[in-house]
Short mmCIF file of C-alpha atoms and ligand atoms in Angstrom, two decimals:
data_model
loop_
_atom_site.label_atom_id
_atom_site.label_comp_id
_atom_site.label_asym_id
_atom_site.label_seq_id
_atom_site.Cartn_x
_atom_site.Cartn_y
_atom_site.Cartn_z
CA UNK O 195 34.42 6.97 -10.47
CA UNK O 196 34.15 3.88 -12.71
CA UNK O 197 36.99 4.61 -15.15
CA UNK O 198 40.43 2.90 -15.25
CA UNK O 199 42.65 3.37 -12.20
CA UNK O 200 41.76 3.62 -8.51
CA UNK O 201 39.73 6.36 -6.89
CA UNK O 202 39.61 6.10 -3.11
CA UNK O 203 37.17 8.18 -1.10
CA UNK O 204 38.01 8.53 2.61
CA UNK O 205 35.39 10.38 4.71
CA UNK O 206 36.82 13.00 7.09
CA UNK O 207 35.17 12.95 10.51
CA UNK O 208 34.75 16.43 11.96
CA UNK O 209 34.44 17.53 15.57
CA UNK O 210 30.66 17.64 15.10
CA UNK O 211 30.94 13.85 14.70
CA UNK O 212 29.63 13.90 11.13
CA UNK O 213 31.42 13.47 7.78
CA UNK O 214 30.06 15.83 5.13
CA UNK O 215 33.14 15.69 2.92
CA UNK O 216 36.04 13.42 2.00
CA UNK O 217 39.65 13.09 1.05
CA UNK O 218 39.70 11.71 -2.50
CA UNK O 219 42.81 9.92 -3.78
CA UNK O 220 43.40 9.35 -7.50
CA UNK O 221 45.82 6.50 -8.19
CA UNK O 222 46.56 6.01 -11.89
CA UNK O 223 43.01 7.19 -12.64
CA UNK O 224 42.25 8.07 -16.27
CA UNK O 225 39.35 10.18 -17.55
CA UNK O 226 38.01 10.28 -21.09
CA UNK O 227 39.02 13.46 -22.93
CA UNK O 228 35.40 14.54 -23.42
CA UNK O 229 34.85 14.33 -19.66
CA UNK O 230 37.50 16.95 -18.85
CA UNK O 231 35.55 19.89 -17.40
CA UNK O 232 36.66 23.20 -18.88
CA UNK O 233 38.92 21.51 -21.44
CA UNK O 234 42.60 20.57 -21.22
CA UNK O 235 44.67 23.08 -19.25
CA UNK O 236 41.52 24.80 -17.94
CA UNK O 237 41.58 23.26 -14.45
CA UNK O 238 42.75 26.38 -12.57
CA UNK O 239 40.02 28.51 -14.15
CA UNK O 240 37.36 25.91 -13.28
CA UNK O 241 38.63 25.61 -9.68
CA UNK O 242 38.68 29.39 -9.20
CA UNK O 243 35.17 29.78 -10.65
CA UNK O 244 33.88 27.04 -8.34
CA UNK O 245 35.53 28.68 -5.33
CA UNK O 246 34.02 32.05 -6.29
CA UNK O 247 30.63 30.32 -6.35
CA UNK O 248 31.25 28.62 -2.97
CA UNK O 249 32.36 31.89 -1.35
CA UNK O 250 29.65 34.17 -2.73
CA UNK O 251 26.69 33.13 -4.85
CA UNK O 252 25.98 29.80 -3.18
CA UNK O 253 25.76 31.50 0.21
CA UNK O 254 23.05 34.02 -0.74
CA UNK O 255 20.29 31.66 0.35
CA UNK O 256 22.26 30.88 3.50
CA UNK O 257 21.30 34.31 4.84
CA UNK O 258 17.72 33.18 5.29
CA UNK O 259 19.07 30.44 7.57
CA UNK O 260 21.31 32.97 9.35
CA UNK O 261 18.27 35.18 10.10
CA UNK O 262 16.44 32.17 11.56
CA UNK O 263 19.46 31.27 13.71
CA UNK O 264 19.76 34.83 14.99
CA UNK O 265 16.01 34.88 15.78
CA UNK O 266 16.48 31.67 17.79
CA UNK O 267 19.32 33.20 19.81
CA UNK O 268 17.23 36.35 20.45
CA UNK O 269 14.31 34.22 21.71
CA UNK O 270 16.61 32.16 23.95
CA UNK O 271 18.13 35.35 25.37
CA UNK O 272 14.64 36.74 26.13
CA UNK O 273 13.48 33.48 27.71
CA UNK O 274 16.58 33.00 29.88
CA UNK O 275 16.76 36.68 30.89
CA UNK O 276 20.28 36.94 29.37
CA UNK O 277 18.93 39.83 27.30
CA UNK O 278 19.08 41.95 30.47
CA UNK O 279 22.89 41.83 30.22
CA UNK O 280 24.07 44.95 28.40
CA UNK O 281 26.92 43.05 26.69
CA UNK O 282 24.53 40.39 25.31
CA UNK O 283 22.14 43.11 24.06
CA UNK O 284 25.00 44.95 22.36
CA UNK O 285 26.26 41.78 20.66
CA UNK O 286 22.76 40.82 19.49
CA UNK O 287 22.20 44.25 17.95
CA UNK O 288 25.61 44.22 16.32
CA UNK O 289 24.86 40.80 14.74
CA UNK O 290 21.49 42.07 13.53
CA UNK O 291 23.11 45.13 11.95
CA UNK O 292 25.84 43.08 10.31
CA UNK O 293 23.26 40.68 8.87
CA UNK O 294 21.56 43.68 7.20
CA UNK O 295 24.92 44.75 5.76
CA UNK O 296 25.43 41.23 4.38
CA UNK O 297 22.00 41.35 2.77
CA UNK O 298 22.69 44.68 1.11
CA UNK O 299 26.10 43.48 -0.03
CA UNK O 300 24.47 40.38 -1.52
CA UNK O 301 21.91 42.49 -3.42
CA UNK O 302 24.67 44.81 -4.62
CA UNK O 303 26.64 41.77 -5.85
CA UNK O 304 23.61 40.41 -7.72
CA UNK O 305 23.24 43.75 -9.50
CA UNK O 306 26.84 43.94 -10.70
CA UNK O 307 29.24 41.68 -12.51
CA UNK O 308 32.97 41.30 -12.83
CA UNK O 309 33.94 42.55 -9.33
CA UNK O 310 36.90 40.26 -8.57
CA UNK O 311 36.63 40.87 -4.83
CA UNK O 312 32.86 40.34 -4.37
CA UNK O 313 32.97 36.62 -3.40
CA UNK O 314 35.90 37.23 -1.04
CA UNK O 315 34.13 40.16 0.67
CA UNK O 316 30.99 38.04 1.05
CA UNK O 317 32.96 35.12 2.50
CA UNK O 318 34.84 37.34 4.97
CA UNK O 319 31.56 38.86 6.16
CA UNK O 320 29.50 35.72 6.64
CA UNK O 321 32.22 33.44 8.00
CA UNK O 322 33.16 35.75 10.90
CA UNK O 323 29.53 36.63 11.53
CA UNK O 324 28.47 33.00 11.80
CA UNK O 325 31.28 32.23 14.22
CA UNK O 326 30.37 35.17 16.46
CA UNK O 327 26.72 34.04 16.43
CA UNK O 328 27.79 30.57 17.62
CA UNK O 329 29.87 32.11 20.40
CA UNK O 330 26.98 34.32 21.51
CA UNK O 331 24.57 31.36 21.46
CA UNK O 332 26.90 29.51 23.86
CA UNK O 333 27.10 32.60 26.11
CA UNK O 334 23.31 32.99 26.15
CA UNK O 335 22.84 29.33 27.10
CA UNK O 336 25.42 29.49 29.86
CA UNK O 337 26.89 26.38 31.49
CA UNK O 338 24.12 24.17 30.03
CA UNK O 339 25.70 24.65 26.59
CA UNK O 340 28.56 22.35 27.57
CA UNK O 341 26.32 19.35 28.28
CA UNK O 342 25.28 17.05 25.41
CA UNK O 343 21.66 15.92 25.03
CA UNK O 344 22.47 12.20 24.79
CA UNK O 345 24.34 9.49 26.64
CA UNK O 346 27.95 10.26 25.77
CA UNK O 347 29.16 6.82 26.81
CA UNK O 348 26.92 5.16 24.22
CA UNK O 349 27.83 4.28 20.63
CA UNK O 350 26.97 7.79 19.35
CA UNK O 351 29.25 9.92 21.53
CA UNK O 352 28.69 12.98 19.39
CA UNK O 353 25.01 13.53 19.93
CA UNK O 354 24.80 17.32 19.88
CA UNK O 355 21.91 19.75 20.03
CA UNK O 356 21.32 22.31 17.30
CA UNK O 357 23.26 25.07 19.14
CA UNK O 358 26.30 22.92 19.86
CA UNK O 359 26.40 21.72 16.25
CA UNK O 360 26.22 25.28 14.95
CA UNK O 361 28.93 26.45 17.34
CA UNK O 362 31.32 23.61 16.54
CA UNK O 363 30.76 23.62 12.77
CA UNK O 364 31.12 27.41 12.54
CA UNK O 365 34.72 27.10 13.76
CA UNK O 366 35.44 25.81 10.21
CA UNK O 367 33.65 28.69 8.46
CA UNK O 368 36.78 30.88 8.38
CA UNK O 369 38.83 27.99 6.92
CA UNK O 370 36.96 26.08 4.20
CA UNK O 371 36.49 27.58 0.75
CA UNK O 372 39.69 29.55 1.43
CA UNK O 373 40.63 30.95 4.83
CA UNK O 374 40.02 34.58 5.92
CA UNK O 375 43.70 35.32 5.34
CA UNK O 376 43.48 34.10 1.75
CA UNK O 377 40.34 36.22 1.12
CA UNK O 378 42.21 39.30 2.41
CA UNK O 379 45.15 38.53 0.14
CA UNK O 380 42.80 38.27 -2.87
CA UNK O 381 41.15 41.60 -2.02
CA UNK O 382 44.53 43.26 -1.42
CA UNK O 383 46.07 42.07 -4.70
CA UNK O 384 43.16 41.93 -7.14
CA UNK O 385 40.92 44.75 -5.90
CA UNK O 386 43.20 47.25 -4.15
CA UNK O 387 46.15 46.54 -6.45
CA UNK O 388 48.60 46.27 -3.53
CA UNK O 389 52.00 44.68 -4.23
CA UNK O 390 51.77 40.90 -4.54
CA UNK O 391 52.94 38.67 -1.71
CA UNK O 392 56.52 37.46 -2.14
CA UNK O 393 56.31 33.82 -3.30
CA UNK O 394 58.46 31.03 -1.93
CA UNK O 395 60.14 33.15 0.75
CA UNK O 396 60.41 31.45 4.16
C1 FAD Q 105 34.76 21.77 7.18
C2 FAD Q 105 35.71 21.80 5.99
C3 FAD Q 105 35.24 21.41 4.76
C4 FAD Q 105 36.11 21.40 3.66
N1 FAD Q 105 35.63 20.97 2.47
C5 FAD Q 105 36.45 20.86 1.41
C6 FAD Q 105 36.01 20.32 0.17
O1 FAD Q 105 34.83 19.91 0.04
N2 FAD Q 105 36.88 20.23 -0.87
C7 FAD Q 105 38.17 20.65 -0.75
O2 FAD Q 105 38.94 20.58 -1.72
N3 FAD Q 105 38.63 21.17 0.42
C8 FAD Q 105 37.81 21.27 1.50
N4 FAD Q 105 38.29 21.79 2.70
C9 FAD Q 105 39.69 22.19 2.77
C10 FAD Q 105 39.83 23.73 2.82
O3 FAD Q 105 39.58 24.29 1.54
C11 FAD Q 105 41.22 24.08 3.35
O4 FAD Q 105 41.28 23.59 4.67
C12 FAD Q 105 41.43 25.57 3.34
O5 FAD Q 105 41.46 26.09 2.04
C13 FAD Q 105 42.72 25.99 4.07
O6 FAD Q 105 43.81 25.30 3.50
P1 FAD Q 105 44.81 24.46 4.42
O7 FAD Q 105 43.98 23.67 5.42
O8 FAD Q 105 45.73 23.72 3.52
O9 FAD Q 105 45.57 25.55 5.28
P2 FAD Q 105 46.99 26.17 4.95
O10 FAD Q 105 47.03 26.63 3.51
O11 FAD Q 105 48.03 25.21 5.44
O12 FAD Q 105 46.94 27.45 5.88
C14 FAD Q 105 47.24 27.40 7.29
C15 FAD Q 105 47.12 28.81 7.84
O13 FAD Q 105 48.02 29.69 7.14
C16 FAD Q 105 47.30 30.75 6.51
N5 FAD Q 105 47.88 31.03 5.18
C17 FAD Q 105 48.19 30.10 4.22
N6 FAD Q 105 48.68 30.72 3.12
C18 FAD Q 105 48.65 32.05 3.36
C19 FAD Q 105 49.00 33.19 2.60
N7 FAD Q 105 49.49 33.09 1.36
N8 FAD Q 105 48.81 34.40 3.17
C20 FAD Q 105 48.31 34.52 4.44
N9 FAD Q 105 47.97 33.47 5.22
C21 FAD Q 105 48.13 32.25 4.69
C22 FAD Q 105 45.88 30.24 6.39
O14 FAD Q 105 44.94 31.30 6.32
C23 FAD Q 105 45.71 29.43 7.66
O15 FAD Q 105 45.40 30.25 8.75
C24 FAD Q 105 37.46 21.82 3.81
C25 FAD Q 105 37.91 22.24 5.07
C26 FAD Q 105 37.06 22.23 6.15
C27 FAD Q 105 37.60 22.68 7.49
#
């Protein structure tokens, strides 16, 4: 950040009202040769390794959080009586089953190496799961889910409760770290060996 040239960091405000990440602009910025991660010409490899980590390994611990979130939705459904609705029960059980599948897939991934599709499979599973959990949490809470906990006319218009934040942020789960469509393309081409997508065709 302190080397010659200009590096501008612009926070991106999300619909949750927070800014966890930024746009970073490099204008004439120069790095010392020994600071080049992965060596000259190795950028693509470094980026792909990092993305593999973001999609798979780094999310293993996330499953503990997912189990807690699911438990919270189950408790809310029991307390509100929503659990008496057959559709809510079915969706809760499906989410529970899918979380078990994710756990087994994670353990299987830890025990193997070199599977090019493993991070993409993991990302596809958890991203869609987390979004469906957010949707179910909103359903369980009913109309109350649409009302914020704070004074929305005040200086912090985005005061959200834990459910609303989870629901809104999970909309991005199937986008960041590579969208669902990109994960499917990776699995199709690198795991199943299907013909590559035509490049540059509109
Ligand atoms: C909350 C959040 C945090 C983020 N954090 C970071 C970060 O820290 N660092 C960073 O660098 N980036 C970050 N991103 C950016 C993120 O990686 C990109 O948004 C994401 O990879 C999708 O790229 P894009 O937005 O350019 O969509 P596009 O590439 O424009 O895609 C638009 C749509 O077309 C589909 N599509 C595109 N190409 C294909 C294809 N070949 N085959 C099939 N479908 C295709 C996509 O799936 C998508 O539905 C973040 C994004 C979000 C939402």
